[in-house]
CSV table of C-alpha atoms in Angstrom, one decimal:
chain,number,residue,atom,x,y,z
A,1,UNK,CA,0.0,0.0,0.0
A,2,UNK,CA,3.0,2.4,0.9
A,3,UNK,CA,4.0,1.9,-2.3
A,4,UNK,CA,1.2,2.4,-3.9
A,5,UNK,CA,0.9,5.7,-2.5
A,6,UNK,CA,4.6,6.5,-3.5
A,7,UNK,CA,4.1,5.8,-7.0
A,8,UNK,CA,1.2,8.1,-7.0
A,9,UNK,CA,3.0,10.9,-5.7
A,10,UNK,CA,5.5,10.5,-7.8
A,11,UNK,CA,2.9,10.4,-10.8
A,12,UNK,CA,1.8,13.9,-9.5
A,13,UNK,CA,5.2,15.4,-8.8
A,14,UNK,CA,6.1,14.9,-12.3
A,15,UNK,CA,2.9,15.9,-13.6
A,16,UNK,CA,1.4,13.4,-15.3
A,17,UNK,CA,-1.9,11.0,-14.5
A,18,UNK,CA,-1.0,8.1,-12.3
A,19,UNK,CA,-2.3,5.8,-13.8
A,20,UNK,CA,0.7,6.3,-16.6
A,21,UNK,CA,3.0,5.0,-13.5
A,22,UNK,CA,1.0,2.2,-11.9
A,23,UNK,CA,3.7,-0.4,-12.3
A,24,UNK,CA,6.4,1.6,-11.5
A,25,UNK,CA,7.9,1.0,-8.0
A,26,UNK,CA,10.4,2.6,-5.9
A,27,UNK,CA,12.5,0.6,-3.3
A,28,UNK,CA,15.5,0.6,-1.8
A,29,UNK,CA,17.4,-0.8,1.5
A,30,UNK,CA,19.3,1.2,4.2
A,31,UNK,CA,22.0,-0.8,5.5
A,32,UNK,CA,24.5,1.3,8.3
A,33,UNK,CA,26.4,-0.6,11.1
A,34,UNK,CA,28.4,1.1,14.0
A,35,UNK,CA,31.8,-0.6,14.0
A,36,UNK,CA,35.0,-1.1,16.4
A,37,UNK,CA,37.9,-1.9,14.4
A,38,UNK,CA,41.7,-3.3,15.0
A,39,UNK,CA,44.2,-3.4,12.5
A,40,UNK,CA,47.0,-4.9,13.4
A,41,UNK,CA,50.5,-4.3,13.1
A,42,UNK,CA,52.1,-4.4,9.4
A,43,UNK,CA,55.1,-6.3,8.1
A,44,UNK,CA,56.9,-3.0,7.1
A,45,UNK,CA,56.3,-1.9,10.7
A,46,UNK,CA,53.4,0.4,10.7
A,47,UNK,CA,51.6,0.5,13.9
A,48,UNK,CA,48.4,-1.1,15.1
A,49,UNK,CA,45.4,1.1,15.0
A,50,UNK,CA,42.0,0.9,17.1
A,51,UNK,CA,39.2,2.9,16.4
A,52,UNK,CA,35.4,3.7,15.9
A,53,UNK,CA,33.5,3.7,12.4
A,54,UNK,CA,29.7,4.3,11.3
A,55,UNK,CA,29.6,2.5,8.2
A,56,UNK,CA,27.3,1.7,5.3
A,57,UNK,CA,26.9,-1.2,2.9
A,58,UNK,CA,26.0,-1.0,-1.0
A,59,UNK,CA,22.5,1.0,0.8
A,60,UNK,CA,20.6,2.0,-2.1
A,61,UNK,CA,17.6,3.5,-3.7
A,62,UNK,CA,15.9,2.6,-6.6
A,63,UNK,CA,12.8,2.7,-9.7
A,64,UNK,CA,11.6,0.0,-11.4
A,65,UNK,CA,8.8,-0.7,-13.8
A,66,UNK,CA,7.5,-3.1,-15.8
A,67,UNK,CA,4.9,-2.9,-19.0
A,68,UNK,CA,3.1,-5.9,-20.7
A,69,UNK,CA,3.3,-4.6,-24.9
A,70,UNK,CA,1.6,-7.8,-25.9
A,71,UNK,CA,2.1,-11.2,-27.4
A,72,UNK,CA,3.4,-12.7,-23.8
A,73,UNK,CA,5.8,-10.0,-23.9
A,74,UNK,CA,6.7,-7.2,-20.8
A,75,UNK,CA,8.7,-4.6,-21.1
A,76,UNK,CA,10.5,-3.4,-17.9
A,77,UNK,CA,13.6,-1.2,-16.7
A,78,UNK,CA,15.3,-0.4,-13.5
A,79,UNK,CA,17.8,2.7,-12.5
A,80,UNK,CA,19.3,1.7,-9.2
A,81,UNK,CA,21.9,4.0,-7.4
A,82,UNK,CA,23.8,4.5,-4.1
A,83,UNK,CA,22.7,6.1,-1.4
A,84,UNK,CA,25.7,8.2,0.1
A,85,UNK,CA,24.5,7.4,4.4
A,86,UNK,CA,28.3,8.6,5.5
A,87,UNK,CA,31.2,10.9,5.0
A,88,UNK,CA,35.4,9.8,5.2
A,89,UNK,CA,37.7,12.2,6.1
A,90,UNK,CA,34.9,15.4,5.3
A,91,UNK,CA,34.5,14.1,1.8
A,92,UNK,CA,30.8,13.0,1.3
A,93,UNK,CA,31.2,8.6,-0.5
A,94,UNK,CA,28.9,9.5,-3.6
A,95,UNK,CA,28.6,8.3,-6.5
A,96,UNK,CA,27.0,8.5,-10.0
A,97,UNK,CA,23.3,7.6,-10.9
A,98,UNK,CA,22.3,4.2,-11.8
A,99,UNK,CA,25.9,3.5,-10.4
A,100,UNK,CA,24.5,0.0,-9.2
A,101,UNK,CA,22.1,-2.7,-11.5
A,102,UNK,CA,20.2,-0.3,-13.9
A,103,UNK,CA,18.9,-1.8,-17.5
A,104,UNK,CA,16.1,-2.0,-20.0
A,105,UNK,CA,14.8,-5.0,-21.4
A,106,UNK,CA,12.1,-7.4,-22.7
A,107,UNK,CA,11.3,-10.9,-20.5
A,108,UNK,CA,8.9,-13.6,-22.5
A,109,UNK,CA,8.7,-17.4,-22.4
A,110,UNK,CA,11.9,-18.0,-24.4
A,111,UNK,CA,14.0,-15.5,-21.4
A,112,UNK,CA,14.9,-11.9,-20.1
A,113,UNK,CA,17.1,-9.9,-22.5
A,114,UNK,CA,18.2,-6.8,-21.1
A,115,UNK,CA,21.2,-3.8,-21.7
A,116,UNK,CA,23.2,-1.7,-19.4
A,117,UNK,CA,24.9,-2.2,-15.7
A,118,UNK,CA,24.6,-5.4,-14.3
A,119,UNK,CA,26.3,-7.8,-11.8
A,120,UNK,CA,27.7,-10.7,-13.8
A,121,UNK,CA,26.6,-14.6,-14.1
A,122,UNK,CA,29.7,-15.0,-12.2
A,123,UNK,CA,29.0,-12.7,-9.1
A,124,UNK,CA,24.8,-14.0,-8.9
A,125,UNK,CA,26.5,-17.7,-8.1
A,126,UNK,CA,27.3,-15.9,-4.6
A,127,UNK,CA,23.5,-16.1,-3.4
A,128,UNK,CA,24.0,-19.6,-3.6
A,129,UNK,CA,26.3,-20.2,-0.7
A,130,UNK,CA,26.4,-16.8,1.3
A,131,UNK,CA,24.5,-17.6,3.8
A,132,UNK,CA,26.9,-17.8,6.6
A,133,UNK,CA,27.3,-13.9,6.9
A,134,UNK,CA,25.7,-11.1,8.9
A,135,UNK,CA,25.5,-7.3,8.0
A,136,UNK,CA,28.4,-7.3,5.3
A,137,UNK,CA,31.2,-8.9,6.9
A,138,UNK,CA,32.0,-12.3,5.6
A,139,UNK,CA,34.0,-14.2,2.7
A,140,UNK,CA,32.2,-12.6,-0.5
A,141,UNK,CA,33.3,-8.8,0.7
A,142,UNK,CA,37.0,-10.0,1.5
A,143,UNK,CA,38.0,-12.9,-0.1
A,144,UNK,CA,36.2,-14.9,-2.3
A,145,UNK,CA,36.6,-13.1,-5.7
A,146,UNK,CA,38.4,-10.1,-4.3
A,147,UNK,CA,41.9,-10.9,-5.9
A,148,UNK,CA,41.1,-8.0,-7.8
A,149,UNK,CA,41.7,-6.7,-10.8
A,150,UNK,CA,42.4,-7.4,-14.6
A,151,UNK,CA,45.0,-4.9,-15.5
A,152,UNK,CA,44.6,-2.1,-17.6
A,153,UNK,CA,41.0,-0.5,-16.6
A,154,UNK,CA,41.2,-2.2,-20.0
A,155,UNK,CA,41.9,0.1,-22.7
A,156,UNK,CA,46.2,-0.1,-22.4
A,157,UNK,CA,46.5,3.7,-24.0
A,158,UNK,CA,45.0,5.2,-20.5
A,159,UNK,CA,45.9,5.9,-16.9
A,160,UNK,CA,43.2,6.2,-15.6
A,161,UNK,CA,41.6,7.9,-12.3
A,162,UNK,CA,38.7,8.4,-10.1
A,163,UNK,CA,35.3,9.5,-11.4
A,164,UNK,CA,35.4,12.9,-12.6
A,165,UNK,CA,38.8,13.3,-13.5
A,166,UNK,CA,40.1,15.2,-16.3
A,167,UNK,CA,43.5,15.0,-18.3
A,168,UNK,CA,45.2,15.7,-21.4
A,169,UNK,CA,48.5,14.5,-22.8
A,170,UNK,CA,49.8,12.1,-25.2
A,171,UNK,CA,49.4,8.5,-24.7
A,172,UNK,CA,50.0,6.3,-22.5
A,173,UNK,CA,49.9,9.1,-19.7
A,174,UNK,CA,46.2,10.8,-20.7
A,175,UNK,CA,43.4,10.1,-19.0
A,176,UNK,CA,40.8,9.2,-21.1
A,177,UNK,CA,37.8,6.6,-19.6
A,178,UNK,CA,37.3,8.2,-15.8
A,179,UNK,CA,34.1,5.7,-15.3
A,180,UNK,CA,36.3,2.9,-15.8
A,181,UNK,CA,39.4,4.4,-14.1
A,182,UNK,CA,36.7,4.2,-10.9
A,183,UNK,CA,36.1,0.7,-10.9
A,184,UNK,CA,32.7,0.7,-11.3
A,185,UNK,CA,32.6,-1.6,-15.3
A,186,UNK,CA,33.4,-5.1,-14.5
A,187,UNK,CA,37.4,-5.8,-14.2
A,188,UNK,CA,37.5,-7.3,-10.9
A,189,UNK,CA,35.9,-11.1,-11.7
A,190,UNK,CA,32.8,-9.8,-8.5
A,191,UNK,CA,31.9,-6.7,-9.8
A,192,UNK,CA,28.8,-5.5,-12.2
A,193,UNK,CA,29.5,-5.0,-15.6
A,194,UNK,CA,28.5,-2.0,-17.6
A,195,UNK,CA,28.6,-1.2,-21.2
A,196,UNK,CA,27.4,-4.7,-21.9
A,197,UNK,CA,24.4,-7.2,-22.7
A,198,UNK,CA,22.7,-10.2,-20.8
A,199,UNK,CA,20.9,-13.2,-21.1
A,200,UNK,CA,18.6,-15.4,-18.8
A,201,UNK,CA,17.1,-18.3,-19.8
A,202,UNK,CA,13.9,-19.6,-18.3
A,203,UNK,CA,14.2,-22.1,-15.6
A,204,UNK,CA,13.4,-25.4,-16.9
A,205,UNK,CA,13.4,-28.4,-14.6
A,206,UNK,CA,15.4,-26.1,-11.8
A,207,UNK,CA,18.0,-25.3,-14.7
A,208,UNK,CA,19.3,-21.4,-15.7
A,209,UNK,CA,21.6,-20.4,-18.3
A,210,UNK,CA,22.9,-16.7,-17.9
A,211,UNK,CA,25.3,-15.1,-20.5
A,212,UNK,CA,26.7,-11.9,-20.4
A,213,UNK,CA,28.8,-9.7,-23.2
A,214,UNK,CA,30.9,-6.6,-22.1
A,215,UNK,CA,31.3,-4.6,-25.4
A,216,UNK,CA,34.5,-3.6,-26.8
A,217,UNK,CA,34.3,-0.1,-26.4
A,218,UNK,CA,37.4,0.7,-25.5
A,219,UNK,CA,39.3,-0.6,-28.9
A,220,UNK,CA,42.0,0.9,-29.7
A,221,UNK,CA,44.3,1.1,-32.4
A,222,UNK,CA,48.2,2.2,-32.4
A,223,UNK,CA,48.8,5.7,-33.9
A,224,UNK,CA,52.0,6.9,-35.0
A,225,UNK,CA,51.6,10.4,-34.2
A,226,UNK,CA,50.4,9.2,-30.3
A,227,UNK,CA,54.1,7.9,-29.6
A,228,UNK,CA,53.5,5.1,-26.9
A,229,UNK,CA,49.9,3.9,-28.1
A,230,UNK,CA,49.1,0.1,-28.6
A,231,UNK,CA,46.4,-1.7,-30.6
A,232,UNK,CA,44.3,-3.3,-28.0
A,233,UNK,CA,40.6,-5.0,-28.1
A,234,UNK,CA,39.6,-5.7,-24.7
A,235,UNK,CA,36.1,-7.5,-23.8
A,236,UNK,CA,34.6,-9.5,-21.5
A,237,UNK,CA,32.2,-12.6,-21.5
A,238,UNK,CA,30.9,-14.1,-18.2
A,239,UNK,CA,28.3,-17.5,-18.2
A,240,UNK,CA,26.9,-19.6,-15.5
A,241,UNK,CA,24.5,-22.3,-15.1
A,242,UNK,CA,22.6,-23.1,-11.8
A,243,UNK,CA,20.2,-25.8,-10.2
A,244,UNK,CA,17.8,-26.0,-7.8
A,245,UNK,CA,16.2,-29.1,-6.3
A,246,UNK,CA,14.1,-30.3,-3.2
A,247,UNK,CA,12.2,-26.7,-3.4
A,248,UNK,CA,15.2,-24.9,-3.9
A,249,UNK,CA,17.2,-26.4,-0.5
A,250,UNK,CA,19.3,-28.0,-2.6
A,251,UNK,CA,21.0,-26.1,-5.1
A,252,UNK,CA,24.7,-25.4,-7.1
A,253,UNK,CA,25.6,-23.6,-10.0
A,254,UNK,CA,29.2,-23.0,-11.9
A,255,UNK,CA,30.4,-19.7,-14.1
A,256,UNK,CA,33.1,-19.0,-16.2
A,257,UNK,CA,34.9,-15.2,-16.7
A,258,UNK,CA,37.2,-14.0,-19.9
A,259,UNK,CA,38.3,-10.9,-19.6
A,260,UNK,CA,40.1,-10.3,-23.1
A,261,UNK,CA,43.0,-8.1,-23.2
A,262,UNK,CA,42.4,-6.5,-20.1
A,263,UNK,CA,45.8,-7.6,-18.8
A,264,UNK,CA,48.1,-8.5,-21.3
A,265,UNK,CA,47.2,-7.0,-25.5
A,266,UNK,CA,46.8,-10.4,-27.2
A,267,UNK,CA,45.9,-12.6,-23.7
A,268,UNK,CA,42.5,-13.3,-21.9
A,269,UNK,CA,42.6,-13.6,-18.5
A,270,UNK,CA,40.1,-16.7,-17.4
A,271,UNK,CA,38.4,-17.5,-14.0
A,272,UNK,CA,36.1,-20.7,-13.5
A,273,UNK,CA,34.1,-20.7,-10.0
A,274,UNK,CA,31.6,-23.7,-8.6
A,275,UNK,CA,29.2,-22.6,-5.4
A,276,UNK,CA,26.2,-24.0,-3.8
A,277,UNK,CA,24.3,-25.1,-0.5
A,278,UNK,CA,22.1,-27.1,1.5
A,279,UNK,CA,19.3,-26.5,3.5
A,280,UNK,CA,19.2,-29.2,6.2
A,281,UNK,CA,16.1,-27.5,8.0
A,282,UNK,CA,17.7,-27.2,11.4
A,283,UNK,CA,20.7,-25.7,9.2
A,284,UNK,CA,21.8,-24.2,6.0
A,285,UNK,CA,25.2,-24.9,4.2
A,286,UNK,CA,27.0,-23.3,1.7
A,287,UNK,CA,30.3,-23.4,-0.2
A,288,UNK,CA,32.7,-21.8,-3.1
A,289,UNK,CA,35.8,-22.4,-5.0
A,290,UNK,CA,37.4,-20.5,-7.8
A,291,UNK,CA,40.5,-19.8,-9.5
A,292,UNK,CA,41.6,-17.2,-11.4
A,293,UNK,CA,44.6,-17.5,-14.1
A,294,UNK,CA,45.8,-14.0,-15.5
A,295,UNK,CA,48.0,-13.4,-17.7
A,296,UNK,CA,50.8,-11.9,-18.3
A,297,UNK,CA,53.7,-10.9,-20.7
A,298,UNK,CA,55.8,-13.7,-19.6
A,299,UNK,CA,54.1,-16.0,-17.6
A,300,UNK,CA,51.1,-16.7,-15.7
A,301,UNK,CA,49.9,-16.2,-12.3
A,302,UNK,CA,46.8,-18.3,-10.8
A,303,UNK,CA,44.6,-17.4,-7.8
A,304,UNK,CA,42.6,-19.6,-5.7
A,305,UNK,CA,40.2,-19.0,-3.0
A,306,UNK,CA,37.6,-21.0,-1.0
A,307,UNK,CA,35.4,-21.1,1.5
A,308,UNK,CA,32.6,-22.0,3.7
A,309,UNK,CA,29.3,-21.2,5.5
A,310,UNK,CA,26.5,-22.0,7.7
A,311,UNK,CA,23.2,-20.4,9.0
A,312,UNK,CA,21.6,-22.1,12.1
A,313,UNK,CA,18.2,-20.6,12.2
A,314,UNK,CA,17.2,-19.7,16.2
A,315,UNK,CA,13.7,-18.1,16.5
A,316,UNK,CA,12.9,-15.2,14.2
A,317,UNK,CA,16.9,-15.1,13.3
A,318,UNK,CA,20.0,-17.7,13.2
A,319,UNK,CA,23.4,-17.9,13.8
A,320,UNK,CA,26.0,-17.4,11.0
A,321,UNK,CA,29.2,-18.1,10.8
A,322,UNK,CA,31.6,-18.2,7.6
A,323,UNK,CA,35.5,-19.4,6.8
A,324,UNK,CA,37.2,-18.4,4.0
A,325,UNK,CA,40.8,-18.7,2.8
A,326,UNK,CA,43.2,-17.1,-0.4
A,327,UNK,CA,46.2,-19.0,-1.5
A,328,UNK,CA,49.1,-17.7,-2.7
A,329,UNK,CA,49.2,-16.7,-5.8
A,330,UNK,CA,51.0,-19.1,-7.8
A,331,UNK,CA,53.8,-18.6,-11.6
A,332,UNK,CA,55.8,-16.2,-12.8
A,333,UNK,CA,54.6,-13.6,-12.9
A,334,UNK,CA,56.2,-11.0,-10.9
A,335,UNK,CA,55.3,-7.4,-12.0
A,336,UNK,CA,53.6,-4.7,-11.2
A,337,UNK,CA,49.9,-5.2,-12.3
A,338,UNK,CA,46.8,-7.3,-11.6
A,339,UNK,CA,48.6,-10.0,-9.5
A,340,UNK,CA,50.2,-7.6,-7.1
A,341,UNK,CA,52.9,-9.1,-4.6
A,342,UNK,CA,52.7,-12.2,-7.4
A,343,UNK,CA,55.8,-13.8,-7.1
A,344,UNK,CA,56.8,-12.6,-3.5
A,345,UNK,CA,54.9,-15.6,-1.9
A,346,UNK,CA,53.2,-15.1,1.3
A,347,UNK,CA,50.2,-12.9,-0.1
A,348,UNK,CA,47.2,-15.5,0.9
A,349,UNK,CA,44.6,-14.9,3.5
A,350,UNK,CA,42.3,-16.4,6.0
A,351,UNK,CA,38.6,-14.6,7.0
A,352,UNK,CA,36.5,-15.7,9.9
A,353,UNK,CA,33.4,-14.2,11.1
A,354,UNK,CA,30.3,-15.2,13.5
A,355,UNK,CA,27.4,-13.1,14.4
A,356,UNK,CA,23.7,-13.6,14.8
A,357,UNK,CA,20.6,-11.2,13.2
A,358,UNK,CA,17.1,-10.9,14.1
A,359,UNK,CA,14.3,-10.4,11.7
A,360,UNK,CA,11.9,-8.0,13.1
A,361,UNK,CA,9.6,-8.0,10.3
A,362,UNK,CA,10.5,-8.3,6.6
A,363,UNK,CA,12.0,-5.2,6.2
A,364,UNK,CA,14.2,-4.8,9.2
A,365,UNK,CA,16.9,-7.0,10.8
A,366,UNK,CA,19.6,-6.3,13.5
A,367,UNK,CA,22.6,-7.8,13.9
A,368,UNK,CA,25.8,-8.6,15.9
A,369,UNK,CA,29.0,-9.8,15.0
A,370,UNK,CA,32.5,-10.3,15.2
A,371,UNK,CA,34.9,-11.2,11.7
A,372,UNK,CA,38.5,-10.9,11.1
A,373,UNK,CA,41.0,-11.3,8.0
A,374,UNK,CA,44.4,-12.8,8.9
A,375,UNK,CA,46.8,-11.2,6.2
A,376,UNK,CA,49.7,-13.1,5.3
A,377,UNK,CA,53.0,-11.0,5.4
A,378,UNK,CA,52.4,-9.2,1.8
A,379,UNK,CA,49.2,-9.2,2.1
A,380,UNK,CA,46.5,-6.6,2.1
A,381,UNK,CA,42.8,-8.1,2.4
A,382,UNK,CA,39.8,-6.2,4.2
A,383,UNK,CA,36.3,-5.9,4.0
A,384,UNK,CA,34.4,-3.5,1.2
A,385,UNK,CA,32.9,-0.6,2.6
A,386,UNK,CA,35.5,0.0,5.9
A,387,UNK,CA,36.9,3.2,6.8
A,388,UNK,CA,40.9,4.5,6.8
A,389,UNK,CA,43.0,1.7,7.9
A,390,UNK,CA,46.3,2.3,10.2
A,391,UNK,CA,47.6,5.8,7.9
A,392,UNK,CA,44.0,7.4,8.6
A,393,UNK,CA,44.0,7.4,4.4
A,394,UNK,CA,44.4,4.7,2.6
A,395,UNK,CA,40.9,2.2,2.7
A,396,UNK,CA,43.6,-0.9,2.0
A,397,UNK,CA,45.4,-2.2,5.2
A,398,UNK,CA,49.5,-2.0,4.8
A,399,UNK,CA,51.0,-5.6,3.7
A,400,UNK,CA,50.5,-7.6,6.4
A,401,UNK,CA,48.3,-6.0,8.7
A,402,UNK,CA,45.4,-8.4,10.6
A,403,UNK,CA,41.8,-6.8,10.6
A,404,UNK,CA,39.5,-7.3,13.3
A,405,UNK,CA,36.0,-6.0,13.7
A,406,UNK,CA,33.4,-5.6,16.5
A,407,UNK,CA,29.9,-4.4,14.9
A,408,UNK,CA,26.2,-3.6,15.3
A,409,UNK,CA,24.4,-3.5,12.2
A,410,UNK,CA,20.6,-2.7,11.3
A,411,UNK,CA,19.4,-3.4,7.2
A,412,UNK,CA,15.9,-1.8,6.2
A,413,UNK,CA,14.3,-2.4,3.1
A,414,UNK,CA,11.5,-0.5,1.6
């Protein structure tokens, strides 16, 4: 009813009948916990760190709408931002509308094909297993697919930086794609691709396909008056297939990532990922591996992570409790780029976390928790969405550095 209401005064705000919006819808979910944090010591000898921290995580507001146009057909979009709830050092966390899943598309018996932003095939096999986490602080924010990123932010003729950032100069020292430069189009293997295309079958006997194409926008071909500049066509594909049994308690799905060029001109980086759970009754199981093999000029470097969880369900909330761990990185490689410390050794992790949440209704849950990421000497995992580590500037901990965290956390949706 709330939202009924909502979508008619947004109708009459914008001037128009309502009944021209009666299937649009606007949601979103606030999502804020008060934190006490402990980094630890670092291998270069930076000093531990205690301290206080309101944080919020991926809270968002959103429109959607969908149409039926006819012969089984429905038309539909979403524009989905997020919503800055804190400030970091005085400087307000914003960011760009529709920054988060936003897309138009058609959905009919044979599927949903839709353009725009959009997490991958590979990042929706996470709601498969994630259930041993509460508020944000668990395996798929630290660890599992966080070995970062494919290299060039692709297009090799850029450097690029932060969203709104201007440059001029010849090749390879202009900045020329900002957006991407931001992180916000796809390179990490987790994150929401944008510039791109998707694909979602039906589900037939508890079976999805999902494909997804990142164009090559970013092309680019070597000129001789831009000394410096490269031919280069990076693009991305990402496909997964999932199953769901026993009225969905059963269920496990697999996805493979290319990320052409991104890297290395003339190499595809490749990641292949298996997750999926069990949902005992008196407790729900989940569980992920992946590796990641990037590639290089000379040489290869593979990452592998894995982990764990479990949701034990206690009254109107449940337990949950997650392990998680990152190998080091394995080849040759030993360069600066998307492998890091690659080559170094010692640059794994291990995450644990427990906490319980209560369900008030079904728009508002509390929780409490405790998590921490054990760092291996080179090193430098911690959770998305955290404050200033040790320096009181950097959002990465220093090589080596063990994060701890206390917190308090309340999610509503609306």
């Amino acid at each position: 009813m709330q939202k009924k209401l909502l979508t008619l005064a947004v109708a009459g705000a914008l001037g128009a009948p309502a009944v021209a919006l009666a299937q649009v819808e606007v949601y979103g979910t606030i999502h804020m916990s008060l934190n006490y944090m402990d980094y630890g010591a670092s291998t270069a000898g930076a000093p531990s760190v205690s301290k206080f921290d309101v944080a919020s995580h991926a809270s968002n507001v959103g429109v959607r709408g969908r149409e039926s146009v006819g012969g089984g057909l429905t038309a539909w979009f979403q524009v989905e931002t997020n919503a800055s709830m804190e400030r970091s050092n005085n400087i307000a966390h914003t960011s760009n509308f529709a920054s988060r899943n936003s897309a138009v598309g058609m959905q009919g018996g044979w599927g949903n094909l839709f353009v725009g932003q959009w997490t991958t095939p590979w990042a929706d096999l996470d709601a498969l297993w994630g259930v041993g986490t509460v508020a944000t602080y668990g395996p798929i924010t630290s660890i599992i697919g966080r070995r970062e990123t494919t290299g060039a932010a692709p297009n090799p003729n850029c450097v690029n930086g932060g969203s709104g950032l201007g440059g001029t100069g010849t090749p390879p020292t202009a900045v020329c794609d900002s957006v991407e430069g931001g992180g916000g189009v796809g390179h990490p293997f987790w994150r929401r691709i944008s510039n791109s295309i998707h694909y979602q079958s039906p589900v037939f006997a508890g079976i999805q396909v999902k494909l997804a194409y990142q164009t090559n926008q970013d092309k680019a071909e070597a000129s001789t008056a831009l000394p410096g500049t490269v031919s280069a066509d990076p693009q991305m594909y990402s496909a997964s297939v999932t199953w769901s049994g026993m009225g969905g308690r059963l269920r496990i799905g697999a996805a493979y990532d290319g990320h052409k060029e991104f890297t290395t001109v003339g190499k595809t980086d490749e990641g292949f990922r298996v997750t999926g759970g069990w949902n005992f009754g008196f407790a729900d199981i989940g569980a992920a591996y992946e590796q990641m093999t990037y590639k290089a000029a000379v040489g290869d470097c593979d990452a592998t992570q894995f982990g764990v969880g479990i949701a034990i369900p206690i009254g109107q909330g449940a337990i949950r409790a997650s392990y998680s761990q990152a190998d080091d990185i394995e080849g040759t490689f030993s360069g600066a780029g998307s492998c890091g410390a690659a080559g170094t050794g010692d640059n794994g992790a291990k995450q644990y976390n427990i906490g319980y949440d209560y369900r008030f209704s079904k728009r508002t849950t509390v929780g409490v928790g405790y998590a921490t990421i054990e760092n291996d000497p080179a090193a430098v995992f911690t959770w998305s969405g955290l404050s200033s580590s040790n320096n009181g500037v950097s959002l990465n901990p220093p090589a080596g550095s063990d994060v701890s965290i206390f917190f308090v956390s309340m999610i509503h949706r609306f």
